[in-house]
mmCIF file of C-alpha atoms in Angstrom:
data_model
loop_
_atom_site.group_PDB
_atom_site.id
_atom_site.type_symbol
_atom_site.label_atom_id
_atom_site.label_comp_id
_atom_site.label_asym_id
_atom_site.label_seq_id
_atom_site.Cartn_x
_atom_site.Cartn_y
_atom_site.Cartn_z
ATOM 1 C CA UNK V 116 -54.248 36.832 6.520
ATOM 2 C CA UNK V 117 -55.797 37.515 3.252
ATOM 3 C CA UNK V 118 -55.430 34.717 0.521
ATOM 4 C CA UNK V 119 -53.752 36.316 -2.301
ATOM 5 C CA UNK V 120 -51.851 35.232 -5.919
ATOM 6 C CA UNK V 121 -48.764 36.143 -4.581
ATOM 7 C CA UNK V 122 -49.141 34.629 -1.530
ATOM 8 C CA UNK V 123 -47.095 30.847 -1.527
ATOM 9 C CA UNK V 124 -47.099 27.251 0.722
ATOM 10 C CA UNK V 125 -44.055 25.818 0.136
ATOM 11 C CA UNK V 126 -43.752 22.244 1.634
ATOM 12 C CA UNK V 127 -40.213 21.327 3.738
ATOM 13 C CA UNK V 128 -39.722 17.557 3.355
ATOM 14 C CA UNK V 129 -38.921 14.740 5.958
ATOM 15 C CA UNK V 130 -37.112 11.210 4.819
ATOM 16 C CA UNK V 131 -40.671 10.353 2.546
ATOM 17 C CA UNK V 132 -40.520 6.485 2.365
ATOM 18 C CA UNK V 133 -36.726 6.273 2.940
ATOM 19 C CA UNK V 134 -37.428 4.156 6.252
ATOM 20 C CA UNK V 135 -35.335 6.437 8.560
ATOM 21 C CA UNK V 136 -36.163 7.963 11.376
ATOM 22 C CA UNK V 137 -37.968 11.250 10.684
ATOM 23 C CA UNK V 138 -36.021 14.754 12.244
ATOM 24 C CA UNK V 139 -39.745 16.517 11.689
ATOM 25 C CA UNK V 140 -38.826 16.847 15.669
ATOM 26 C CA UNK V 141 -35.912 18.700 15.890
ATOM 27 C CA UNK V 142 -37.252 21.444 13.069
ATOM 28 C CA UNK V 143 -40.283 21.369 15.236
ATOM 29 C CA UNK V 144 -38.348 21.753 18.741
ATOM 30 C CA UNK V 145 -35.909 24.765 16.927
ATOM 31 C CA UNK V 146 -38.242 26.472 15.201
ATOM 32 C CA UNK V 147 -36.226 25.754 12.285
ATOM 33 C CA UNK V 148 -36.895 24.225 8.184
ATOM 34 C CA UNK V 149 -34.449 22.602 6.079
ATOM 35 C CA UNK V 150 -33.958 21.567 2.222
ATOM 36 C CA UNK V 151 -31.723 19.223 1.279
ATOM 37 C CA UNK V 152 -29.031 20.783 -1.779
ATOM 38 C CA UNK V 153 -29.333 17.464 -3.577
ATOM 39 C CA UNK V 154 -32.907 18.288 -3.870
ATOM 40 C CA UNK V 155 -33.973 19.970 -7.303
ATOM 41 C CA UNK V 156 -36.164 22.003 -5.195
ATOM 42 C CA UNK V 157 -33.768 23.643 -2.727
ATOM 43 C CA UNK V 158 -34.166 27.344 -3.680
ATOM 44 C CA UNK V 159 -37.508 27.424 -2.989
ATOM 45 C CA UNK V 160 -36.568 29.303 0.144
ATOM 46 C CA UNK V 161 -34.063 32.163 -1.613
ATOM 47 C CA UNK V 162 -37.005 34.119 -3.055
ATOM 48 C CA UNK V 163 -39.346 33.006 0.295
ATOM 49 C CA UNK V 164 -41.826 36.691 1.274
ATOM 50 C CA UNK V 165 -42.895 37.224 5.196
ATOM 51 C CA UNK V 166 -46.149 36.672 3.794
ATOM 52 C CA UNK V 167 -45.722 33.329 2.608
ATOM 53 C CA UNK V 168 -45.771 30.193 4.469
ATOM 54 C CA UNK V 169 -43.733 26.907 5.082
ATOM 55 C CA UNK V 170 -45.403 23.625 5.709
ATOM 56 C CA UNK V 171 -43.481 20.843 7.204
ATOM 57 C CA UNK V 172 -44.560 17.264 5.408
ATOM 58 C CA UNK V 173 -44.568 14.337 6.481
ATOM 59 C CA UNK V 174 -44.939 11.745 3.938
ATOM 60 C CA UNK V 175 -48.515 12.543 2.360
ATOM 61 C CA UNK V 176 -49.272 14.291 5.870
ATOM 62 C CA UNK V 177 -48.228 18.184 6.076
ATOM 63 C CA UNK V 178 -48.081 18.167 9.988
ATOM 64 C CA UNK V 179 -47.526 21.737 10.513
ATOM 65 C CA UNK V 180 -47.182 25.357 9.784
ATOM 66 C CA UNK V 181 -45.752 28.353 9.843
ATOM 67 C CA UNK V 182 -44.802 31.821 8.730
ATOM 68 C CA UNK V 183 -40.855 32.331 7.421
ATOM 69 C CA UNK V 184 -38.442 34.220 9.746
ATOM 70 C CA UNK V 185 -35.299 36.159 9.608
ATOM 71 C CA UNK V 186 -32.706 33.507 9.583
ATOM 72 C CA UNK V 187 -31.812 32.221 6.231
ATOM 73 C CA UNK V 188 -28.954 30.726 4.150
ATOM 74 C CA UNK V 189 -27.186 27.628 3.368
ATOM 75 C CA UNK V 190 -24.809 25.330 5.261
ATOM 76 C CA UNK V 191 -23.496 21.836 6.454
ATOM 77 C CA UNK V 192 -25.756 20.120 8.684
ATOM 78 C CA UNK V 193 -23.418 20.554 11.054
ATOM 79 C CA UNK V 194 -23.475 23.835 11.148
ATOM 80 C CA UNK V 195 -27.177 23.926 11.318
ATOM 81 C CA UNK V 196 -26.756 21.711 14.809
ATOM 82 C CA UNK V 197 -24.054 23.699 16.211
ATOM 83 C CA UNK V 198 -25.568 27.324 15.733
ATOM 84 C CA UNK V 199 -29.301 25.775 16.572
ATOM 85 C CA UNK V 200 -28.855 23.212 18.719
ATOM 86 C CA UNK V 201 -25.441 22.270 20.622
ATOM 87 C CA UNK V 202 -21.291 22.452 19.090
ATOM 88 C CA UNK V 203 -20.831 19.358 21.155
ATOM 89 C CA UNK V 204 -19.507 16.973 18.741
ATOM 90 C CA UNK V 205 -20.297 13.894 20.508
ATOM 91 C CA UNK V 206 -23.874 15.446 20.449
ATOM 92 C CA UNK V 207 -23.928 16.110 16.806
ATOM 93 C CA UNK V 208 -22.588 12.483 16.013
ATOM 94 C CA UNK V 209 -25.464 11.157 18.193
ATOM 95 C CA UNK V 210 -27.903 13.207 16.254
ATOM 96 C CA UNK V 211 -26.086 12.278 13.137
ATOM 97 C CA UNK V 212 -26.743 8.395 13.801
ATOM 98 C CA UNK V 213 -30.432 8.849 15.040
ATOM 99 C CA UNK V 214 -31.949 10.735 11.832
ATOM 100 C CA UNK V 215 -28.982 9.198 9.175
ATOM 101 C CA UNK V 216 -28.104 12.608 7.641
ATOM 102 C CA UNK V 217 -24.178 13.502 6.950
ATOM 103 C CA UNK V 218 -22.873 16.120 9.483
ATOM 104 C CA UNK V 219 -21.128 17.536 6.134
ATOM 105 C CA UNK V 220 -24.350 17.716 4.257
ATOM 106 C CA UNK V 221 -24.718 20.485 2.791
ATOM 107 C CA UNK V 222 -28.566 22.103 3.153
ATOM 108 C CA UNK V 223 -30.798 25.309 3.050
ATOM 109 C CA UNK V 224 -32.121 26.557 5.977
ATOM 110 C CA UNK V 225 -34.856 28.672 6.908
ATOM 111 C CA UNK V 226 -35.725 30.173 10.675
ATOM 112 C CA UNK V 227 -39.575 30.333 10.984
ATOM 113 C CA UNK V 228 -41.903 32.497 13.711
ATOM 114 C CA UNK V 229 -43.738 29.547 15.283
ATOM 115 C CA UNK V 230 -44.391 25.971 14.251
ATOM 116 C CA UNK V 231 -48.240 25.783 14.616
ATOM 117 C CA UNK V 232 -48.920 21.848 14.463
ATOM 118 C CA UNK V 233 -52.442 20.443 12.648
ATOM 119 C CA UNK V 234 -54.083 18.386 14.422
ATOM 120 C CA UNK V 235 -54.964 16.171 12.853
ATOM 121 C CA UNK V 236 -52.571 16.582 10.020
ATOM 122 C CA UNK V 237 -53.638 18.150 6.804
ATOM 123 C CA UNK V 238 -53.765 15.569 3.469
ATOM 124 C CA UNK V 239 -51.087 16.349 0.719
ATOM 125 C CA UNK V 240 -51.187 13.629 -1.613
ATOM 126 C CA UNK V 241 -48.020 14.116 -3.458
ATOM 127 C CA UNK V 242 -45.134 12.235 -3.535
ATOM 128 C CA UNK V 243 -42.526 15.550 -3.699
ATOM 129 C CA UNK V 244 -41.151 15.969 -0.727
ATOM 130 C CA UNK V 245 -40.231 19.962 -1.486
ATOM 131 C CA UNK V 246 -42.304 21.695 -3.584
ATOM 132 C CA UNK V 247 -44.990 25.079 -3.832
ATOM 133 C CA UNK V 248 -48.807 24.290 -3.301
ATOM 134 C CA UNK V 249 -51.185 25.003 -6.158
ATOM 135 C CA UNK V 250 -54.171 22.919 -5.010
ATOM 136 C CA UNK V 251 -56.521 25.768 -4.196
ATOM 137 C CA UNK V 252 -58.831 23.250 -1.570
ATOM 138 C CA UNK V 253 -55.218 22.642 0.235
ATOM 139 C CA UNK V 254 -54.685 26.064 0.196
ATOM 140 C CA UNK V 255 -57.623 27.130 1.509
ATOM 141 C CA UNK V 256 -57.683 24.478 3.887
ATOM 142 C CA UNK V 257 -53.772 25.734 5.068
ATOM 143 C CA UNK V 258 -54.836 28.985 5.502
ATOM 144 C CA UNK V 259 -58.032 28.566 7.769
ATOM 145 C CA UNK V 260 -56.527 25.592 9.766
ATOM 146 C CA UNK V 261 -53.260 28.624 10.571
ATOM 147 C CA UNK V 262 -55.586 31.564 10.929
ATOM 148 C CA UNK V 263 -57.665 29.835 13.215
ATOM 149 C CA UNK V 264 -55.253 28.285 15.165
ATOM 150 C CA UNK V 265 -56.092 29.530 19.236
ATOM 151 C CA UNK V 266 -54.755 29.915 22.148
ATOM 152 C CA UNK V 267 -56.041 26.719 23.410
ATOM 153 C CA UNK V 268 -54.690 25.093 20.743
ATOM 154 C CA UNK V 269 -51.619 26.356 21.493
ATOM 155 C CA UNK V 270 -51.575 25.433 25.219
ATOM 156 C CA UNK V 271 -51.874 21.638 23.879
ATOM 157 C CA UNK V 272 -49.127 21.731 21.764
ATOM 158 C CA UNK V 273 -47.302 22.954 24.473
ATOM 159 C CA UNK V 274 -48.599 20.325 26.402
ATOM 160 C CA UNK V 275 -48.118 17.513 24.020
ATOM 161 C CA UNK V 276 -44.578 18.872 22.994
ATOM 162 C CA UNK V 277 -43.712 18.550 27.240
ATOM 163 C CA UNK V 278 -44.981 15.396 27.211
ATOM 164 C CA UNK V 279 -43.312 13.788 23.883
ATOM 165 C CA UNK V 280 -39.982 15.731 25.476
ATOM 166 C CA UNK V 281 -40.490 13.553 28.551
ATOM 167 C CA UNK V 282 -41.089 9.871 26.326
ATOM 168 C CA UNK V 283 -37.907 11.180 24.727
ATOM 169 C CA UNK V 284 -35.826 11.475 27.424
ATOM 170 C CA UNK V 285 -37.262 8.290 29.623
ATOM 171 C CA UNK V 286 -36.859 6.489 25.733
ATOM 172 C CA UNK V 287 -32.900 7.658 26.157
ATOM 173 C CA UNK V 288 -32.545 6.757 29.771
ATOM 174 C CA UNK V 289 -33.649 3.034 28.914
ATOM 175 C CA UNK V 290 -31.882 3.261 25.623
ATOM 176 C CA UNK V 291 -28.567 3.857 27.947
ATOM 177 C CA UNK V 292 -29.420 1.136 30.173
ATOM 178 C CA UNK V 293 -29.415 -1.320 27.559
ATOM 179 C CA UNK V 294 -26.546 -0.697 26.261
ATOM 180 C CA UNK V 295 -24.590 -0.490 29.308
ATOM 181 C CA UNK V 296 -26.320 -4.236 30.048
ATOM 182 C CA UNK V 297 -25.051 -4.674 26.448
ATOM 183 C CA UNK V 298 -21.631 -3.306 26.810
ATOM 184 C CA UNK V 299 -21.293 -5.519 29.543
ATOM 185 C CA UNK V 300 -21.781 -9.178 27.806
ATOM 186 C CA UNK V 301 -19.631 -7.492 25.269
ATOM 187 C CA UNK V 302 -16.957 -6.579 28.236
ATOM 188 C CA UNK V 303 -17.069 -10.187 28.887
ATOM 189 C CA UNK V 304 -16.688 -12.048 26.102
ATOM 190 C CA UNK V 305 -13.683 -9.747 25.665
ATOM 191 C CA UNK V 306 -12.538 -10.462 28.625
ATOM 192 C CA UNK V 307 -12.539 -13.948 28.250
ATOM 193 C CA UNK V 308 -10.669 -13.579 25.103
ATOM 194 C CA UNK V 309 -7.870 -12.456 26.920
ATOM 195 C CA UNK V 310 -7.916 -15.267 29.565
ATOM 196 C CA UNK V 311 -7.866 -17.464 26.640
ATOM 197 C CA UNK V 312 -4.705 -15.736 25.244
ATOM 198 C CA UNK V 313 -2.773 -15.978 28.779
ATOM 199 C CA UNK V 314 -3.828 -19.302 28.772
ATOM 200 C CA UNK V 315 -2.215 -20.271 25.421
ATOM 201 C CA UNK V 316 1.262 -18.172 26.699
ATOM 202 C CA UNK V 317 0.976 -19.625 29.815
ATOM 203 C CA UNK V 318 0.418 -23.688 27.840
ATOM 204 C CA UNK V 319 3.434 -22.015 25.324
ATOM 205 C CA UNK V 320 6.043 -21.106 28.008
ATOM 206 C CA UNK V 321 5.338 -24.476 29.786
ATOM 207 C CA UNK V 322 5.261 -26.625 26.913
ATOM 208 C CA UNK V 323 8.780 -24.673 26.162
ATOM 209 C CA UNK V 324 10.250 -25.363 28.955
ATOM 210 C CA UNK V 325 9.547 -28.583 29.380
ATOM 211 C CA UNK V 326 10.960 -29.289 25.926
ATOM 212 C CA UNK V 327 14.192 -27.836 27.071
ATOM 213 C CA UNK V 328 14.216 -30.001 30.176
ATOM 214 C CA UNK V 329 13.806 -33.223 27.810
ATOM 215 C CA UNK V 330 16.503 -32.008 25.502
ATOM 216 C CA UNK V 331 18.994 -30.833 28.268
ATOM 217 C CA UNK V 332 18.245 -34.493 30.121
ATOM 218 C CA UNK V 333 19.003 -36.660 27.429
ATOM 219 C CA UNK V 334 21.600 -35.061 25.114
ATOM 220 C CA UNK V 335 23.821 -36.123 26.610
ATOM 221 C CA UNK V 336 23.792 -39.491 28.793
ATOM 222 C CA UNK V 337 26.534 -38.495 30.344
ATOM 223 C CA UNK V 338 24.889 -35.803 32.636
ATOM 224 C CA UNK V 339 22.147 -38.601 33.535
ATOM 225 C CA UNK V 340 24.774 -39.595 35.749
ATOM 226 C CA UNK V 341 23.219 -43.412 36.106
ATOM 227 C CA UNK V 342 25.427 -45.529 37.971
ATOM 228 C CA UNK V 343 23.172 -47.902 39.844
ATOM 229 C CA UNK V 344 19.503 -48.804 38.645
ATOM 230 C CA UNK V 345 18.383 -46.921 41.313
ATOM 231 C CA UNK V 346 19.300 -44.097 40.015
ATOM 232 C CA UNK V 347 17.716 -44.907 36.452
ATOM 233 C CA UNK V 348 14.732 -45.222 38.500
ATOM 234 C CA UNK V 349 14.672 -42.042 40.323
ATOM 235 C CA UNK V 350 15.440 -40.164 36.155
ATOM 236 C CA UNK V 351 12.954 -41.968 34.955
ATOM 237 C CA UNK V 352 10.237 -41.216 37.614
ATOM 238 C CA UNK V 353 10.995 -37.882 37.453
ATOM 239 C CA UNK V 354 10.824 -37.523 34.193
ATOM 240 C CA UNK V 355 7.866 -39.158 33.510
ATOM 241 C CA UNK V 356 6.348 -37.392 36.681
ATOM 242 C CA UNK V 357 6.955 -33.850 35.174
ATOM 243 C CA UNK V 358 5.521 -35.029 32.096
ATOM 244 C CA UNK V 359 2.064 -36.320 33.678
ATOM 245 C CA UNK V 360 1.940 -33.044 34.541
ATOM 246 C CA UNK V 361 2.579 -31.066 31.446
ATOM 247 C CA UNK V 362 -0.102 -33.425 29.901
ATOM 248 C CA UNK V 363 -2.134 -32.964 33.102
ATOM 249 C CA UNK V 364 -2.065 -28.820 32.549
ATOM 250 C CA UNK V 365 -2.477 -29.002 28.632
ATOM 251 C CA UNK V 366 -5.432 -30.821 29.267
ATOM 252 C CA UNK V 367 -7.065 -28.487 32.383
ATOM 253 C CA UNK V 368 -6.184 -25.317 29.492
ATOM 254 C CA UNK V 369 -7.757 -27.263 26.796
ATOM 255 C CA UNK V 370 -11.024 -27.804 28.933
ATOM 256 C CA UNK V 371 -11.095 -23.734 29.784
ATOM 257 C CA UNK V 372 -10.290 -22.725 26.494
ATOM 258 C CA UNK V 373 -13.122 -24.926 25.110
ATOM 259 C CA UNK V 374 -15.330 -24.032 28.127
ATOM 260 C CA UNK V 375 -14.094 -19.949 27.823
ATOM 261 C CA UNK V 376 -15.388 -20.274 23.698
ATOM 262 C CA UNK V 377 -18.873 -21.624 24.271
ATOM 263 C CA UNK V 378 -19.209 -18.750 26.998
ATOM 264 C CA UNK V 379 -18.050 -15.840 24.711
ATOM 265 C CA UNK V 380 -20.682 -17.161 21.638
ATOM 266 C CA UNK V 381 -23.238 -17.202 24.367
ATOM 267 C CA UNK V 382 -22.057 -13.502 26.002
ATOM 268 C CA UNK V 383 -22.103 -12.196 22.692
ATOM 269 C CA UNK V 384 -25.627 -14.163 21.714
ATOM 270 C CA UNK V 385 -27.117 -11.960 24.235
ATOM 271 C CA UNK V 386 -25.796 -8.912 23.045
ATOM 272 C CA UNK V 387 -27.109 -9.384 19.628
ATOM 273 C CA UNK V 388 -30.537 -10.264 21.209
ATOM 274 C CA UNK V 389 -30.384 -7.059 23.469
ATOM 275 C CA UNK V 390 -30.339 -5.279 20.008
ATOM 276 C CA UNK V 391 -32.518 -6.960 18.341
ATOM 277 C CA UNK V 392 -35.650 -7.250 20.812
ATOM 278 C CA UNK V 393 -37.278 -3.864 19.625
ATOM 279 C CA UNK V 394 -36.568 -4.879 16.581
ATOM 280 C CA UNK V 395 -38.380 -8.035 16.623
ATOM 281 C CA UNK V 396 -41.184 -7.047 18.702
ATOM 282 C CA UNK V 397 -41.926 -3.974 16.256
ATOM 283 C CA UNK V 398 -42.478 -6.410 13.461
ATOM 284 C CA UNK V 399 -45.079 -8.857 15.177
ATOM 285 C CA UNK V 400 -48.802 -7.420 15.561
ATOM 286 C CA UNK V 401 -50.303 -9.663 17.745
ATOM 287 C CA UNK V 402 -50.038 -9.415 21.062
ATOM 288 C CA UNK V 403 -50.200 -12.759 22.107
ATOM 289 C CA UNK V 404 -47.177 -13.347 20.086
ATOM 290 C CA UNK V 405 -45.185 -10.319 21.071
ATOM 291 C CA UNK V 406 -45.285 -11.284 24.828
ATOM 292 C CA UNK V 407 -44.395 -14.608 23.995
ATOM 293 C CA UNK V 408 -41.482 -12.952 22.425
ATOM 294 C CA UNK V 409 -40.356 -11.203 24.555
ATOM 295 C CA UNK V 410 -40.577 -13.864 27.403
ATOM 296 C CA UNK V 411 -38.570 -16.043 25.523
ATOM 297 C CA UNK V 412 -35.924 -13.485 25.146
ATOM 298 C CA UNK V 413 -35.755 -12.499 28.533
ATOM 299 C CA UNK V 414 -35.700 -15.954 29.984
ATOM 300 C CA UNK V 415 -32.460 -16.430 27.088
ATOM 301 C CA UNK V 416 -31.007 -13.096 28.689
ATOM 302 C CA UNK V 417 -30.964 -13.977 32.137
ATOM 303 C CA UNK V 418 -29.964 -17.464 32.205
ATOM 304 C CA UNK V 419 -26.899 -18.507 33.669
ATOM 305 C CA UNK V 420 -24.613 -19.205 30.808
ATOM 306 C CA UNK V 421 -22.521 -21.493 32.913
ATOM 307 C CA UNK V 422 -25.687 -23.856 32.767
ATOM 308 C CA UNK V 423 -24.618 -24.974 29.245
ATOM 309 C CA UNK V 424 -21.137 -25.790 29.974
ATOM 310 C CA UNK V 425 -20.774 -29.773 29.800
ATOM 311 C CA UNK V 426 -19.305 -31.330 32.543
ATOM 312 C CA UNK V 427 -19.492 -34.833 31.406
ATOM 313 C CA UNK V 428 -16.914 -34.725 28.619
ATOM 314 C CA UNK V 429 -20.061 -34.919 26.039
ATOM 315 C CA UNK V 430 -18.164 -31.948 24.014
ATOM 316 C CA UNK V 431 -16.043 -34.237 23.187
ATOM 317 C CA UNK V 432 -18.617 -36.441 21.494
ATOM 318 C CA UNK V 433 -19.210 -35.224 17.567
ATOM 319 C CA UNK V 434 -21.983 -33.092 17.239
ATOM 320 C CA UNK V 435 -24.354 -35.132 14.566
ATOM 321 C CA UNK V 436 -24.256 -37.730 17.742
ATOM 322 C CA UNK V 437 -24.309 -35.380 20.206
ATOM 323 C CA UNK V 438 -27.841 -34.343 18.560
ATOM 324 C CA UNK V 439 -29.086 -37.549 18.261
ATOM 325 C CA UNK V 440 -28.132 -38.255 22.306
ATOM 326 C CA UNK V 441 -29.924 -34.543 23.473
ATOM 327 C CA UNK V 442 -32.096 -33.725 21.101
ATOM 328 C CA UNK V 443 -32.973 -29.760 20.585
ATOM 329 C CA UNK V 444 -36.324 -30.249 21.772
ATOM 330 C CA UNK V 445 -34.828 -31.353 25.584
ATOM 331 C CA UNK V 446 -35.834 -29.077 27.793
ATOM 332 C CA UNK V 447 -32.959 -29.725 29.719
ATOM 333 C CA UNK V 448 -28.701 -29.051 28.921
ATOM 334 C CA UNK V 449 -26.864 -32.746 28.802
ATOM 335 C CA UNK V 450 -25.341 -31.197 32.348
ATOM 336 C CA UNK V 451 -28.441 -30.854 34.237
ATOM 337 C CA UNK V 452 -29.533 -33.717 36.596
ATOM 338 C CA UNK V 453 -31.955 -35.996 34.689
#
């Protein structure tokens, strides 16, 4: 291709220092460009000639190339995903969530020949995400790096595009086994929610009835039918028999209710930290650290939570003395056998 006056680069944009994740990919994988209609820069593509060419930026990094096609026009996102890429809308909501763009969005698109990628990317220092090139050396530099694009070259993209498909999809695979371990502390704590509910019903309709027995015994002392002190004997025994165990039951559903709420902060404790490990080990360099990290999570994840529960009343101690009696730095819960 000759390099003419009339010929034009015009740069497509991707999330430039916005901190989300970048959806270069899926205008790379569907041979597709997009401009944003907030930006002041979004009809560059209505007066776009087959001679001209798009390049798709990255930041400061224009990462590839290519030559306009037929499709053009403006739209929702959603739109764009359903005619390029699936009218699923559970699909379309995940995609929505990955690259934070609004499904209702409203964008100009542009279908292009054949995404040529430059390896290693081409330097555009400037800071607009959309705009027309006028540096001649970029230019230039655009228009050999396209024209002399082979067929070799080509074969590696194809090659590096199978194999970043393939991290992709193993990346989703582990992503959904995560998050079904996830789903299940969450199931959990949930669950033990409930018990804790039919617990407090169950303590309710006990504690209700046994109120009615009282009242129904002794209002009237007529119906206590007492006529020897044996019989005053037998009353009271009962009565106070019945109430050992009210008091008896009260206590065992206090003790599970207490035990149940230190095991639904720990289920959910673990589904936080499920979500957070790539999180935290993205943000520590060293190695040495990172694995340390990450063993210490683990080790947290797969630890029985029932280790924790006291069974020596010491929940019932307050907690400032509590601390002083098992220090954090105990490598042991008070349960454990000393």
């Amino acid at each position: 291709m000759s390099e003419n006056q009339d010929q034009k680069i015009i740069t497509c944009g991707v999330r430039w220092g916005s901190g989300n994740l970048s959806f270069a990919e899926l205008l790379l994988e569907y041979g597709i460009a997009v401009l944003s209609q907030t930006n002041r820069a979004a009809s560059l593509f209505d007066n776009i000639q087959k001679d001209d060419m798009v390049a798709l930026k990255d930041g400061y990094k224009i990462i590839a190339l290519s030559k306009p096609g037929e499709g053009i026009g403006t739209c929702r996102w959603k739109d764009i995903i359903s005619r390029y890429i699936s009218s699923d809308k559970t699909i379309q909501e995940e995609l929505s969530d990955k690259y934070s763009f609004a499904l209702d969005h409203v964008v100009s698109y542009l279908e292009v020949e054949e995404w040529r990628l430059m390896n290693p990317p081409i330097y555009y220092p400037s800071r607009q995400a959309s705009v027309i090139i006028h540096q001649k050396d970029i230019i230039k530099e655009c228009m050999n790096r396209f024209n002399s694009f082979s067929e070799e070259d080509k074969q590696q993209q194809q090659q590096a595009y199978e194999q970043q498909q393939q991290e992709q999809e193993e990346q989703q695979q582990h992503k959904k086994d995560i998050g079904k371990i996830k789903n299940r502390f969450s199931k959990k704590a949930n669950k033990l929610r409930m018990v804790n509910v039919f617990y407090l019903l169950l303590f309710l309709s006990v504690t209700v009835t046994y109120l009615y027995f009282l009242i129904d015994l002794f209002s009237d002392i007529s119906t206590l039918n007492i006529s020897t002190p044996l019989d005053y004997l037998i009353k009271a025994t009962l009565s106070i028999t019945i109430t050992t165990i009210v008091f008896w039951i009260a206590k065992f559903f206090n003790r599970r209710t207490h035990e149940n709420v230190h095991l639904i902060e720990e289920y959910e404790h673990r589904s936080i930290l499920w979500d957070t490990l790539e999180l935290f080990q993205s943000t520590i360099d060293c190695p040495i650290h990172k694995k340390e990290l990450r063993h210490k999570i683990v080790s947290a994840l797969i630890e029985n939570p029932t280790r924790w529960l006291s069974r020596n009343k010491a929940d019932k101690v307050p907690t400032d003395i509590q601390t002083i009696i098992y220090p954090t730095s105990s490598p042991k819960p008070p349960n454990s056998e000393q």
